[in-house]
Structures are given as structure tokens and as C-alpha cells.
Amino acid sequence: MRAKIIGTGSCLPDRSATNDYLSTIMDTSDQWIHSRTGIHKRHLVSSEEETTLTLAVNAANAALEDAGILPAQLDLILVATVSSDFITPSTACMVQKALGACHATAFDINAACSGFLFALNTVDAYFQSGACQTALIIGVETLSKIIDWSDRSTCVLFGDGAGAVVAKASEEGMVASIQGSDGTGGDILICKNRTNNNPYIATGTDPGYLSMNGQEVFKFAVKKVPECIQSLLAQTGLCASDVTYYLLHQANYRIITSIARKLKLPIEKFPSNVERCGNTSAASIPILLDEVHKEGKLSEGDILLLSGFGAGLTWGAALLKW
Ligand code: COA
């Protein structure tokens, strides 16, 4: 049995910050940000009531409603995030409690922007093994709390949000998937962000915000994502044009157009919300999938190729039948 997505949901914080707004609090401009990234605005949590958990639960409830599944029917909850509210309990356990999903096993996955794909692949493997039948998968981030707001080259890129899907074990759905990691490249996108409470080790005062070598990340993305897609297509014997939509991690519109060019495909096959949402890391692919689904663009039998890349370094892709 494979993972078939039967419902989607998403949640963005109420407040959005435009590039023009950012240019009032730092030395930047809409022209610089938009021309280099395609981003015009991003949603940011703006009150203590908006947390990683609340975004995740809102997206989950929307996905459960769309799927017609009750929380008690879930036997697995996976949350992909690098910005959980607590170290423990996991966000997945907190979601389980909030939903009352009393029969579900729940845990988090840390694979940065590839996290949703890693979680989807994990659910698919659980389904193939017969261990579970009904899963909730959430990608959620409140990266705004781990970003260095004095580093204009990174802070303008990211946004907060959550996307969720409900997957059911089925004869159809996931066709093939691929994923990988290269820890030797970990330094180009890194967030230490943890004070050390050990009595023998000085903690220092560095808060350890997210830092990035943007050009190296760009090069990695435009090489790795097309490689991933090509190898997945080769594995399945499909042509690039057989895919209805490519739902890529929304990091930067220039990365998306470069990938479309490399694959010799029209940009219309690459829906995008990066202009409105920025890079929401693990949440970006499920938010986009929810938007495309709710806009009525998907028909039964459509072939979707999801692919992403991120810190770790990590990358992955999944080809599935809608
Ligand atoms: N506003 C205005 N100027 C800015 C700026 C900002 N927000 N951020 C950086 N600059 C300046 C730099 O200081 C630099 O100025 P200098 O030439 O006087 O030193 C100049 O713009 C060029 O900076 P550079 O870093 O070379 O820009 P770039 O063309 O490489 O674009 C990124 C930077 C981050 C947009 C680009 O590298 C990128 O998109 N990388 C991928 C990042 C990504 O996707 N990360 C997430 C992965 S999951």
C-alpha cells in the first residue's frame, strides 16, 4: 500500500510584511528583494497567540475537514519543522493533544526545507510496511523567531506558515520518491540557536540565529533539484511533460525559473506563491499544494512532482498520482 493524499489544509499568520515595510526598518528595497527573489511580502506571526503549534493545528484541522477524517482515525502524525515551540514535547505530540488524536503515534522530523518531503516519504514507508493506515503530515515554521533581523541578506527571504495533508494507505497515490543528505555542506545554512546549560561549558552570549551563504545555497539548489527530478522521472519511465504540476520548495522565484529552463518546461507547470509567502521552509510545499487543490486546479489522476532542498544539506522529491 502507498500514501495517497486525500485532504489538504494550510494556515498563514494574519499579519504580512511587505518589502516596502521592511525597507522602513532596515537598509533594503522592494526593488532589490523582488528582483533577486521574486518575493513581495511574507506572513509573520505577530502575537504570543500565534505559535508553531497554533499554525500547525489550524492547518491540520483544515486538512482533516477536507479529507473527511476524524482525529481519532489517525494512527500517525508527523510534523516537519526546525522551529518548534519547545524542544520537548515535540510539536507532533502537542498537535496530537490539541486534536485529541488519541490513537496516533506522533513525532517530529528535522530536515529543514526538505522536511515535508522527508515526512511524506516516511509515511509512505510506514504504509508500505503495513504499520499504519491513516496519517497526518504537517510542515510548519515560525522562522521569524530564529532569524537575525539585522542580517538583511537572509531575513528578507523567510516567512511563517503551516501546510498539512492527510494521507491514507491506498493501491494508488505515491508512485516513487527519492531523498538524500550531505552533512559536509551543513555550514552554508546553519542555525545553532541553543544556549548550553551544562555547568562545565560556558554558553557565551551569541544567540545563534540562522545564517546562510546565499550564493552557495543558490548553486546547490539549481544543481540538485533538477538532478533529483531527472532521476525520479528515469526511475518511473515518465517524461517531464507527463507531469501535470511541479510543486517545488518556494525559496526563490529565480531558482524555480532556472529549474523550469533546465527541464525545458513552460513556467505554467510550476505554480508559485513565493511572491506572497516568501520561503516558509518545511511549510512551503504543503501550503502550495493546498492552494493549488483549493483553487480547483487538480483532477483525479493528475501526476504531481514535489521537490525541495534545504539545510543539512538535504533534498528530496516525490512523484504521486492525485
Ligand atoms: N537589500 C539590499 N541590499 C542587499 C540585501 C538586501 N536585503 N541583502 C544583501 N544586499 C547587498 C549585499 O550587501 C551586497 O552588497 P555589496 O555588493 O555592496 O557587498 C549585494 O546586495 C549583493 O549581495 P549578494 O549576496 O551577492 O546577492 P545575491 O545576488 O547573491 O543575492 C540572495 C542574494 C540571498 C538573494 C541569493 O544568493 C539567493 O537567493 N540565494 C539562495 C538563498 C535561499 O534560497 N535560501 C534558502 C534555502 S532553503
CSV table of C-alpha atoms and ligand atoms in Angstrom, one decimal, residues 26-29 32-33 36-37 113 151-154 156-158 189 212-219 221 249 251-252 254-255 279 281 309-311, ligand 1:
chain,number,residue,atom,x,y,z
A,26,MET,CA,16.4,48.1,7.5
A,27,ASP,CA,18.5,49.2,4.6
A,28,THR,CA,16.7,47.4,1.8
A,29,SER,CA,14.2,48.0,-1.0
A,32,TRP,CA,16.4,44.7,-4.5
A,33,ILE,CA,14.3,41.9,-2.9
A,36,ARG,CA,16.6,38.8,-6.7
A,37,THR,CA,14.0,36.6,-5.2
A,113,CYS,CA,13.1,22.9,3.9
A,151,ASP,CA,21.1,40.5,8.5
A,152,ARG,CA,19.3,41.9,5.5
A,153,SER,CA,20.7,39.2,3.2
A,154,THR,CA,18.7,36.4,5.0
A,156,VAL,CA,14.0,39.3,3.9
A,157,LEU,CA,13.7,35.8,2.4
A,158,PHE,CA,11.7,33.9,5.0
A,189,LEU,CA,22.8,27.2,6.0
A,212,MET,CA,23.5,31.5,5.2
A,213,ASN,CA,25.9,31.6,2.3
A,214,GLY,CA,23.2,32.6,-0.2
A,215,GLN,CA,25.3,32.1,-3.3
A,216,GLU,CA,26.4,28.6,-2.3
A,217,VAL,CA,22.8,27.7,-1.4
A,218,PHE,CA,21.6,29.0,-4.8
A,219,LYS,CA,24.2,26.9,-6.7
A,221,ALA,CA,19.6,24.3,-5.4
A,249,HIS,CA,10.0,24.3,-2.5
A,251,ALA,CA,12.7,29.6,-1.8
A,252,ASN,CA,13.3,32.0,-4.7
A,254,ARG,CA,14.8,32.7,-9.8
A,255,ILE,CA,15.6,29.2,-8.6
A,279,ASN,CA,10.3,31.0,1.9
A,281,SER,CA,10.8,26.2,4.8
A,309,PHE,CA,16.1,21.2,-0.9
A,310,GLY,CA,17.4,22.8,2.3
A,311,ALA,CA,19.7,22.9,5.3
B,1,COA,N1,18.7,44.7,0.4
B,1,COA,C1,19.6,45.4,-0.3
B,1,COA,N2,20.9,45.0,-0.5
B,1,COA,C2,21.2,43.8,0.0
B,1,COA,C3,20.3,43.0,0.7
B,1,COA,C4,19.0,43.5,0.9
B,1,COA,N3,18.1,42.8,1.5
B,1,COA,N4,20.9,41.8,1.0
B,1,COA,C5,22.2,41.9,0.5
B,1,COA,N5,22.4,43.1,-0.1
B,1,COA,C6,23.5,43.6,-0.8
B,1,COA,C7,24.8,42.9,-0.3
B,1,COA,O1,25.3,43.6,0.9
B,1,COA,C8,25.7,43.1,-1.4
B,1,COA,O2,26.2,44.4,-1.4
B,1,COA,P1,27.7,44.7,-1.9
B,1,COA,O3,27.8,44.3,-3.3
B,1,COA,O4,27.8,46.2,-1.7
B,1,COA,O5,28.6,43.9,-0.9
B,1,COA,C9,24.8,43.0,-2.6
B,1,COA,O6,23.5,43.2,-2.1
B,1,COA,C10,24.9,41.6,-3.3
B,1,COA,O7,24.8,40.6,-2.4
B,1,COA,P2,24.8,39.1,-2.8
B,1,COA,O8,24.7,38.3,-1.5
B,1,COA,O9,25.9,38.9,-3.7
B,1,COA,O10,23.4,39.0,-3.6
B,1,COA,P3,22.9,37.8,-4.5
B,1,COA,O11,22.7,38.3,-5.8
B,1,COA,O12,23.7,36.6,-4.3
B,1,COA,O13,21.5,37.5,-3.8
B,1,COA,C11,20.3,36.1,-2.4
B,1,COA,C12,21.4,37.1,-2.5
B,1,COA,C13,20.3,35.6,-0.9
B,1,COA,C14,19.0,36.6,-2.8
B,1,COA,C15,20.7,34.9,-3.3
B,1,COA,O14,22.0,34.5,-3.1
B,1,COA,C16,19.8,33.7,-3.1
B,1,COA,O15,18.6,33.7,-3.3
B,1,COA,N6,20.3,32.5,-2.6
B,1,COA,C17,19.5,31.4,-2.2
B,1,COA,C18,19.0,31.5,-0.8
B,1,COA,C19,18.0,30.5,-0.5
B,1,COA,O16,17.2,30.1,-1.3
B,1,COA,N7,18.0,30.1,0.8
B,1,COA,C20,17.0,29.2,1.4
B,1,COA,C21,17.3,27.8,1.1
B,1,COA,S1,16.2,26.7,1.7
